PDB file of C-alpha atoms in Angstrom:
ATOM      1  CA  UNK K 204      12.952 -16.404  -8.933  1.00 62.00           C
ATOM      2  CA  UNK K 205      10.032 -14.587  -8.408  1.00 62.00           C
ATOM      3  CA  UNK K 206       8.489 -13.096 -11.664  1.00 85.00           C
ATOM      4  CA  UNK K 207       6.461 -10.124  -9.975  1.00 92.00           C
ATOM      5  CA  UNK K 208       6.674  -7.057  -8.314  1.00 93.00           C
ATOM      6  CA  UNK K 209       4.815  -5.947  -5.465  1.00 96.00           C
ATOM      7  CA  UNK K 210       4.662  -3.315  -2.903  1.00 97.00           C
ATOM      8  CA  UNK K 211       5.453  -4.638   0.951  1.00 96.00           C
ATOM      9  CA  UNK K 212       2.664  -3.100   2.857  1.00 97.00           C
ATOM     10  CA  UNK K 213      -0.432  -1.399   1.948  1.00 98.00           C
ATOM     11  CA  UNK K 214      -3.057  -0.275   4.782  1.00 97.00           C
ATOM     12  CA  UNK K 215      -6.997   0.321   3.538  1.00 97.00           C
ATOM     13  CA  UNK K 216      -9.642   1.420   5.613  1.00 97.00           C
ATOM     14  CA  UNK K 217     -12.396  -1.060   7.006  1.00 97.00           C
ATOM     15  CA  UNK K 218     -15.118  -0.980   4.286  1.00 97.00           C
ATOM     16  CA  UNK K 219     -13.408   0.565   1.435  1.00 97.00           C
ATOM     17  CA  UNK K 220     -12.065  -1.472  -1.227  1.00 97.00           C
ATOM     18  CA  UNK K 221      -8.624  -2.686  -0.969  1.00 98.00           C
ATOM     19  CA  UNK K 222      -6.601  -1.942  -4.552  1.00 98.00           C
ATOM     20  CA  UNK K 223      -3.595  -4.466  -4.459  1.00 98.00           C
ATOM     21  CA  UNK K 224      -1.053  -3.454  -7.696  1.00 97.00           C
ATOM     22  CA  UNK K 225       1.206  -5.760  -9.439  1.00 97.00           C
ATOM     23  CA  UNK K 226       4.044  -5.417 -11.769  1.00 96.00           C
ATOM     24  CA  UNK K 227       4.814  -8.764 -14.344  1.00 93.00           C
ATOM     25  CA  UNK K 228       6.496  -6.930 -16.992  1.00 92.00           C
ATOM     26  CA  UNK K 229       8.491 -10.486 -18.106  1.00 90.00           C
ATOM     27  CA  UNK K 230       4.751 -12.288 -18.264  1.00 90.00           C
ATOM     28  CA  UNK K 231       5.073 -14.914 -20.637  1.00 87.00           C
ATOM     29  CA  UNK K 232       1.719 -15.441 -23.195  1.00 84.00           C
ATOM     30  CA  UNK K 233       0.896 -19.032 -22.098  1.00 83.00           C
ATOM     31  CA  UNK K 234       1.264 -17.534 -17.887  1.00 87.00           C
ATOM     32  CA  UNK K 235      -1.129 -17.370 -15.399  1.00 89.00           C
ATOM     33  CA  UNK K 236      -1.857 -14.578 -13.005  1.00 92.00           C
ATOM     34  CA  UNK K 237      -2.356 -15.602  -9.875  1.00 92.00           C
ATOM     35  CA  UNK K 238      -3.417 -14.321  -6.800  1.00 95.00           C
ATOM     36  CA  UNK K 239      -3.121 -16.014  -3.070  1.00 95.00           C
ATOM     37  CA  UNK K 240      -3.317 -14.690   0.425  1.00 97.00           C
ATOM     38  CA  UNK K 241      -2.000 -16.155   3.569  1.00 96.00           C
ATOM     39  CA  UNK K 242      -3.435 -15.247   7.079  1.00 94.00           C
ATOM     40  CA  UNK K 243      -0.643 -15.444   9.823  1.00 86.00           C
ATOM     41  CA  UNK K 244       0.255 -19.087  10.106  1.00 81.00           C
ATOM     42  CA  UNK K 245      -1.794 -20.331   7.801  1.00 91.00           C
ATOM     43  CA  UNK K 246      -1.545 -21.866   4.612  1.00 94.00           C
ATOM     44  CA  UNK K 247      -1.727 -19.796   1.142  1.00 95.00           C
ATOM     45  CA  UNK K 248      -5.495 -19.643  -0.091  1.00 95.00           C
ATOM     46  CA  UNK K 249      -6.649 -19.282  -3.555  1.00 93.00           C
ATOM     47  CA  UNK K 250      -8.060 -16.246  -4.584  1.00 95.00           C
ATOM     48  CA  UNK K 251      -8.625 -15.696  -8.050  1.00 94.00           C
ATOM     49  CA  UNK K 252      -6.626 -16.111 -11.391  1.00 92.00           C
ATOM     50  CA  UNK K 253      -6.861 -15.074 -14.879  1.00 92.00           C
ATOM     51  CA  UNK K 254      -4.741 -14.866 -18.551  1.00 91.00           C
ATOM     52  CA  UNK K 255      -6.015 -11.884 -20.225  1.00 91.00           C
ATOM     53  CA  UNK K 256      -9.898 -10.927 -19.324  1.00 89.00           C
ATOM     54  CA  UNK K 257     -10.651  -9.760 -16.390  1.00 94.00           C
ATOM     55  CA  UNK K 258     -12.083 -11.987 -13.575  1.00 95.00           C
ATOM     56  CA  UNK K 259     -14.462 -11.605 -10.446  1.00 96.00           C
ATOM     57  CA  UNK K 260     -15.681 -14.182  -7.806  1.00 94.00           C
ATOM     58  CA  UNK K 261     -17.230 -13.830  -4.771  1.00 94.00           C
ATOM     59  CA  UNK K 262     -13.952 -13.083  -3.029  1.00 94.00           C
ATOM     60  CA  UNK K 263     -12.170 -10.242  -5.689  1.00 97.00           C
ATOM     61  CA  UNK K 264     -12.063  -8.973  -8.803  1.00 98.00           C
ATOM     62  CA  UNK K 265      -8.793  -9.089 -11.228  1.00 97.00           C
ATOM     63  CA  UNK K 266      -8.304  -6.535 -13.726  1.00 98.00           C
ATOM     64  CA  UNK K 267      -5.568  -7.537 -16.427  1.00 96.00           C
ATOM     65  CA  UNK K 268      -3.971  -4.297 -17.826  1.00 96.00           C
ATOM     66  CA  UNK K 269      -4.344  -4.913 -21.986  1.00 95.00           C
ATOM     67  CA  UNK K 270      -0.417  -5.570 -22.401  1.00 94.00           C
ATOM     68  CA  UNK K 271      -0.852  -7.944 -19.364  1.00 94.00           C
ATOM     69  CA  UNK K 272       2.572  -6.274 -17.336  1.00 94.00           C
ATOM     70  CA  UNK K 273       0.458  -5.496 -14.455  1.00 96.00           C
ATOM     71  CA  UNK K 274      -2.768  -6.486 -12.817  1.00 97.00           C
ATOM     72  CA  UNK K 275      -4.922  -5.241  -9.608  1.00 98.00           C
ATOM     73  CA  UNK K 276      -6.664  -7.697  -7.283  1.00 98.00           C
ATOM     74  CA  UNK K 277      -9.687  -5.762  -5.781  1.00 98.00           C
ATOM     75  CA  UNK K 278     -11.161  -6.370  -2.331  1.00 98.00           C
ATOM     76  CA  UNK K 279     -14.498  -4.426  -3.182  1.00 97.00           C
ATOM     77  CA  UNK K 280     -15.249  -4.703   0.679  1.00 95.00           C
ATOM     78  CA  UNK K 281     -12.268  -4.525   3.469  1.00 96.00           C
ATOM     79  CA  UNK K 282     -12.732  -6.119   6.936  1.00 96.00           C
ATOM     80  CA  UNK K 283     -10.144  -7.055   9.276  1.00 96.00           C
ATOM     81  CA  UNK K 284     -10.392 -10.537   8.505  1.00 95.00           C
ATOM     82  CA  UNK K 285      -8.827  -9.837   4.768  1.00 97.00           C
ATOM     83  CA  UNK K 286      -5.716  -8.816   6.811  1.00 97.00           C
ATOM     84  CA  UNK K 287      -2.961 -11.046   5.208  1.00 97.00           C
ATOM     85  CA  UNK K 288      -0.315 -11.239   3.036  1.00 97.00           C
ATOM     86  CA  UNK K 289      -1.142 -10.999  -0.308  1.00 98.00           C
ATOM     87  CA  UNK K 290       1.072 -12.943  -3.165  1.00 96.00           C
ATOM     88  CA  UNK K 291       0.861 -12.234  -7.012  1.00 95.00           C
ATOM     89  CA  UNK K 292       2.060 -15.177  -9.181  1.00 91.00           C
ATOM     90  CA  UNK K 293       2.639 -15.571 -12.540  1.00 88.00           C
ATOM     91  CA  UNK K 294       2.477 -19.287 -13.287  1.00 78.00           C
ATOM     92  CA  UNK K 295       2.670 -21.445 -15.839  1.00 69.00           C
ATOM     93  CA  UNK K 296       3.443 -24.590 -13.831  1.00 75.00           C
ATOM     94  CA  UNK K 297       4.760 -24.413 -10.040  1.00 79.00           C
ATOM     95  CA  UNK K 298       4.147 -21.892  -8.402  1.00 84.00           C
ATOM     96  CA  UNK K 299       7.454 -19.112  -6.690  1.00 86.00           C
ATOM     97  CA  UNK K 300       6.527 -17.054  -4.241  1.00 89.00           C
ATOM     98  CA  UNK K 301       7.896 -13.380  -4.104  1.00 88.00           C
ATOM     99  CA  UNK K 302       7.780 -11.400  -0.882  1.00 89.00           C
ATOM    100  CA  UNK K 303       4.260 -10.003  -1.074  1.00 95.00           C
ATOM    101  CA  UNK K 304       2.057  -7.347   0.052  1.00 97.00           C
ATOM    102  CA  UNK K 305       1.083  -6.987   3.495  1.00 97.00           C
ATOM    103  CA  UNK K 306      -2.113  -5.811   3.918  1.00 98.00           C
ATOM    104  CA  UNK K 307      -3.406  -4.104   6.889  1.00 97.00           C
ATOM    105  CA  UNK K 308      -7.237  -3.382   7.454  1.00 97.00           C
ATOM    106  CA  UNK K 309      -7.695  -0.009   9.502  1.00 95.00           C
ATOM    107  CA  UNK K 310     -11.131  -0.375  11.775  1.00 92.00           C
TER     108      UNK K 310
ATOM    109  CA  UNK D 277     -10.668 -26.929   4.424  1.00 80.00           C
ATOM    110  CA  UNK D 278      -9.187 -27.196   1.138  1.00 79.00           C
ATOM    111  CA  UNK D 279      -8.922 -31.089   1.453  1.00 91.00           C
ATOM    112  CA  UNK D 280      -5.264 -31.071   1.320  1.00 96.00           C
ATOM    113  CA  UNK D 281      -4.419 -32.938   4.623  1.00 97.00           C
ATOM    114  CA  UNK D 282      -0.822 -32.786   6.469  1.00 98.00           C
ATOM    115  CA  UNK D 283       0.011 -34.972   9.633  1.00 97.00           C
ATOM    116  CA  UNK D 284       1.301 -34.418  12.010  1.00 97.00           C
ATOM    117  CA  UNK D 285       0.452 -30.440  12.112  1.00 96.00           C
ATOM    118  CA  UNK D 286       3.193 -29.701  15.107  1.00 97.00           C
ATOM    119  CA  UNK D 287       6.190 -31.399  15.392  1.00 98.00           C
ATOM    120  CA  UNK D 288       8.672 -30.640  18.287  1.00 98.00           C
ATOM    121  CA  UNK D 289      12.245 -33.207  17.567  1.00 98.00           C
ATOM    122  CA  UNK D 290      15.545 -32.934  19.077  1.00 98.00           C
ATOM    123  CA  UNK D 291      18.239 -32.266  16.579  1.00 98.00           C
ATOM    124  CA  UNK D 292      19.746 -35.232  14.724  1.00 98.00           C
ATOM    125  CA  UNK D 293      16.527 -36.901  15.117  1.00 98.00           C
ATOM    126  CA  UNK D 294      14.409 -38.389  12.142  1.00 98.00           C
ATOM    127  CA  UNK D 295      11.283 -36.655  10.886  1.00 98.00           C
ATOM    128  CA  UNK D 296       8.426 -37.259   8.143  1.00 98.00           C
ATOM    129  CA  UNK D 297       5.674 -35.667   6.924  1.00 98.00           C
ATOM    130  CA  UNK D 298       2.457 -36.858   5.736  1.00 98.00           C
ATOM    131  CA  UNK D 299       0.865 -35.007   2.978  1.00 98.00           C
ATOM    132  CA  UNK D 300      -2.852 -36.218   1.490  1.00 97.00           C
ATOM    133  CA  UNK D 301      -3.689 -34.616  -1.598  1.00 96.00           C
ATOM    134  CA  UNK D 302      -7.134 -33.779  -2.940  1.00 94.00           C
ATOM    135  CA  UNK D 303      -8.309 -37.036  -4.594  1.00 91.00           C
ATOM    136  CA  UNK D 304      -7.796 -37.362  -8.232  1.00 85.00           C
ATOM    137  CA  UNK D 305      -4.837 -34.762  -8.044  1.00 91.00           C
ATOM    138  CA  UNK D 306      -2.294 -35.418 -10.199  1.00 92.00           C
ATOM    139  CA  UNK D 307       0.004 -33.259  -8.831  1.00 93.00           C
ATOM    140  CA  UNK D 308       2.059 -32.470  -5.740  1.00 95.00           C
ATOM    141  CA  UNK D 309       3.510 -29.990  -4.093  1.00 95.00           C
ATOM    142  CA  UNK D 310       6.218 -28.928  -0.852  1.00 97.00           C
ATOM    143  CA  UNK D 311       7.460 -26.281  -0.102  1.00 96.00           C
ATOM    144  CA  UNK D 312       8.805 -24.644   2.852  1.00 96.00           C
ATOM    145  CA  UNK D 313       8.270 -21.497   4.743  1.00 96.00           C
ATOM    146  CA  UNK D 314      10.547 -19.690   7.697  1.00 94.00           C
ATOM    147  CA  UNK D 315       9.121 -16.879   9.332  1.00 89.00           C
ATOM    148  CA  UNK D 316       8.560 -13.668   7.859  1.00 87.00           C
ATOM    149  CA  UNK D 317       9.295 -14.915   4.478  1.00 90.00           C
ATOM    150  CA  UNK D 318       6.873 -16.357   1.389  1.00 91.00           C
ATOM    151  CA  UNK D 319       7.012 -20.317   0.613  1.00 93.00           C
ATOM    152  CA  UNK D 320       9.952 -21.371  -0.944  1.00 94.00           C
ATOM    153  CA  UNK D 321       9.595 -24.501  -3.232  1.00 93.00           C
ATOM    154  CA  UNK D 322      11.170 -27.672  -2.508  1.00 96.00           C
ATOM    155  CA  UNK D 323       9.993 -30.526  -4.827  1.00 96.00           C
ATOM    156  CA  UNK D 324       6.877 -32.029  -7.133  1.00 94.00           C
ATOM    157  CA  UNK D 325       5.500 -34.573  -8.047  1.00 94.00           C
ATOM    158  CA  UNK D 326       3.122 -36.066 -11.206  1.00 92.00           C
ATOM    159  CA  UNK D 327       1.296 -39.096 -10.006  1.00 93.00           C
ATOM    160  CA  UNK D 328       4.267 -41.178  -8.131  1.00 94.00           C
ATOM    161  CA  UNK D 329       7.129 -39.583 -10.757  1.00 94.00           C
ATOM    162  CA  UNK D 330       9.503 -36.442  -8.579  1.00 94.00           C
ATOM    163  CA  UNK D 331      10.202 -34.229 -11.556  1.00 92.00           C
ATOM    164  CA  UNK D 332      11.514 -31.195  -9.849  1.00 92.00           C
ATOM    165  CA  UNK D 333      13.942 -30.747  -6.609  1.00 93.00           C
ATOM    166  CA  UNK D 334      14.808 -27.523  -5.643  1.00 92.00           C
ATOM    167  CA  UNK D 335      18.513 -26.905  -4.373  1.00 90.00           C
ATOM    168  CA  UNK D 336      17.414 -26.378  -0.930  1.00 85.00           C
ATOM    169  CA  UNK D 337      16.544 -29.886  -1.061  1.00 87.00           C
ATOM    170  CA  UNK D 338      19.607 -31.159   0.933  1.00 87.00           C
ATOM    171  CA  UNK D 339      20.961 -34.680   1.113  1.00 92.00           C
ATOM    172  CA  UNK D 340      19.090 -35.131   4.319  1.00 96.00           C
ATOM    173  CA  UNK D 341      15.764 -34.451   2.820  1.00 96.00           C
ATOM    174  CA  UNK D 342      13.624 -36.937   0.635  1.00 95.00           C
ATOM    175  CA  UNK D 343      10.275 -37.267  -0.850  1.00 97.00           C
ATOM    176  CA  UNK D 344       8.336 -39.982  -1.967  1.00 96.00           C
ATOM    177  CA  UNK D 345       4.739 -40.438  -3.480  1.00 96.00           C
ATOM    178  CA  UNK D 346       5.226 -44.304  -3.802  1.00 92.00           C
ATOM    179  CA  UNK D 347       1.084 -44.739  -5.738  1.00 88.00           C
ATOM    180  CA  UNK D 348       0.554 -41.530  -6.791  1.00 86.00           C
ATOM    181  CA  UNK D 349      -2.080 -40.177  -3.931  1.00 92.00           C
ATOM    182  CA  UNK D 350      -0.333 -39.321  -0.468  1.00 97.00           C
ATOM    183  CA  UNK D 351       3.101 -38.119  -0.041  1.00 98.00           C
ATOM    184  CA  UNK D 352       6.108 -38.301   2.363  1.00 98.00           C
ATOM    185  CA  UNK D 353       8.642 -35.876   3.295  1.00 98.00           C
ATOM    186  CA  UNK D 354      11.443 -37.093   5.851  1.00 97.00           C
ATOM    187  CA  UNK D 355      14.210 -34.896   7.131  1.00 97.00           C
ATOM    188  CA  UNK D 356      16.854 -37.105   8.549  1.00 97.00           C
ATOM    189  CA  UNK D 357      19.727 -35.610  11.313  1.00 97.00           C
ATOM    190  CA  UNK D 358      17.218 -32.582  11.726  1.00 97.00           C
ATOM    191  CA  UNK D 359      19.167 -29.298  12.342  1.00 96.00           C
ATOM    192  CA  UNK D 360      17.863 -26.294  13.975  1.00 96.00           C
ATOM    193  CA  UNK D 361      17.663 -24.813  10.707  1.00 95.00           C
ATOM    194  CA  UNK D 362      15.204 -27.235   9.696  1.00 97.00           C
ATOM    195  CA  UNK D 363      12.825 -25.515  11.601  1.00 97.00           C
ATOM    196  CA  UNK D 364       9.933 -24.120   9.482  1.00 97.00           C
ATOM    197  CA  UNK D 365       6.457 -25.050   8.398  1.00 97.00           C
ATOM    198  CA  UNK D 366       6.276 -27.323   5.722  1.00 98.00           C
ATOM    199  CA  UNK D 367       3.341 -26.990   3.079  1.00 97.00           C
ATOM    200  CA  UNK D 368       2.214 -29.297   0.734  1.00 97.00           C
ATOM    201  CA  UNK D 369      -0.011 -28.406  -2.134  1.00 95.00           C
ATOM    202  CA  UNK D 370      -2.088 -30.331  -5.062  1.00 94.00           C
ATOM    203  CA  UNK D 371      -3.569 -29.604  -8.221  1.00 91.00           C
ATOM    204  CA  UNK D 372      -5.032 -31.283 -10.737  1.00 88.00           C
ATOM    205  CA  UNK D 373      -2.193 -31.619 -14.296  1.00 78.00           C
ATOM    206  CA  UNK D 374      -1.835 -29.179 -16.273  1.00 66.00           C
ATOM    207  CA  UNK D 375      -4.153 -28.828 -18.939  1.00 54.00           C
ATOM    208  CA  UNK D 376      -3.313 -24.911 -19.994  1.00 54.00           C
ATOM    209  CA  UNK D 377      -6.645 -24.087 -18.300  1.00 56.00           C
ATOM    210  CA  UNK D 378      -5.233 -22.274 -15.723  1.00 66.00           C
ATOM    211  CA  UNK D 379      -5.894 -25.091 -13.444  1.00 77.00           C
ATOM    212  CA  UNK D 380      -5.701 -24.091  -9.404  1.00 86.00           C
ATOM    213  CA  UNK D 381      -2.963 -25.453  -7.076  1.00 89.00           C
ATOM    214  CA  UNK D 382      -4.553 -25.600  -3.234  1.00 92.00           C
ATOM    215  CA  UNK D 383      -2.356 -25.778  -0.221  1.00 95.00           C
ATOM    216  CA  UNK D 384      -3.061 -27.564   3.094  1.00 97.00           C
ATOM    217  CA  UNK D 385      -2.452 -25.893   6.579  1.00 96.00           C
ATOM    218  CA  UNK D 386       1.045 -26.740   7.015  1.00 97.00           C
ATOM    219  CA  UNK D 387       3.286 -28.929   9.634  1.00 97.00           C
ATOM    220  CA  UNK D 388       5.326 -27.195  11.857  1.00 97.00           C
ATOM    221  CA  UNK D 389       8.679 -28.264  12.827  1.00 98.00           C
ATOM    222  CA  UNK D 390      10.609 -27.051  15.615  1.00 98.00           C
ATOM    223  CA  UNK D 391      14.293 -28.441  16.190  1.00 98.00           C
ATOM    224  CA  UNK D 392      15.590 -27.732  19.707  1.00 97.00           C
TER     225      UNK D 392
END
């Protein structure tokens, strides 16, 4: 089963950033974070990961809470092609896909 | 591109027909990945490999499903006696083993099956 908790839908405005939450109270010390997105019909594309520091790259930022039972993926920059679903993954081997967050990019 | 490759990328069958799957992983990639996805839901995970060894199968890997990575690099998934349940996209995925890096898994594009 899934390990993480996420909201189903979240809308942001084209532009602003995009503030994705998620809840891994159960994180284990040697697990991942990771974050993928999948555009309708697509399959699931990287987007960043991370342990305990927080991580950017030129698609989002991560920021680990200190306890590590949550983390934020940041979209510093909306547009309507970062419409997607949005999965948060804690991982130490395979990866389980929960239900996600569905973002939706306002114009 | 993420250099995962699946063929074919559409698949239309007739139920109780035969089916595989082609998967190509990155090169070098130890590991190897399906899973399956229905609409409107996330991927569900089906089976792994490392190198040509299958050490996980989910439970929704039925009797009528098998995978094989006979040398380690490319992958086959057949469905046999397809069912119009079977219909879904099938992703495979790679990665490179597990070093406790936090080492990246990267999916390919999918085939679709449809069962009519």
């Amino acid at each position: 089963d899934a390990k993480t908790t996420q909201p189903p839908s979240m809308d942001c405005a084209e532009g602003r950033a995009a503030n994705l939450p998620c809840n891994h109270s159960t994180i284990s010390g040697n697990e991942y974070v990771y974050w993928y997105r999948q555009i309708h019909s697509q399959g699931p594309q990287y987007i960043i990961h991370g342990l305990k520091n927080n991580e950017t790259n030129e698609m989002a930022s991560l920021i680990i809470t200190e306890d590590r039972k949550s983390s934020t993926l940041i979209l510093p920059h909306a547009t309507l092609r970062d419409t997607a679903v949005y999965y948060c993954i804690v991982r130490f081997d395979k990866i389980i896909f929960g239900k996600g967050t569905r973002l939706h990019i306002l114009p | 591109d993420t250099g995962v490759s699946q063929d074919p990328r559409h698949k239309i069958t007739k139920r109780g027909q035969n089916v595989t799957f082609r998967c190509d992983p990155i090169s070098e990639h130890n590991r190897l990945y399906w899973y399956r996805q229905t609409l409107g839901q996330g991927p569900e995970f089906l089976t792994y490999f490392q190198n040509e060894a299958q050490l996980e199968k989910s439970r929704l890997l039925s009797d009528r499903f098998s995978a094989e990575r006979p040398k380690g690099s490319f992958s086959t998934l057949e469905i046999q006696r397809t069912e119009q349940g079977d219909s879904a996209m099938y992703l495979c995925a790679s990665s490179p083993l597990w070093t406790g890096s936090g080492n990246t898994i990267y999916f390919g594009e999918g085939s679709w099956l449809t069962v009519v």
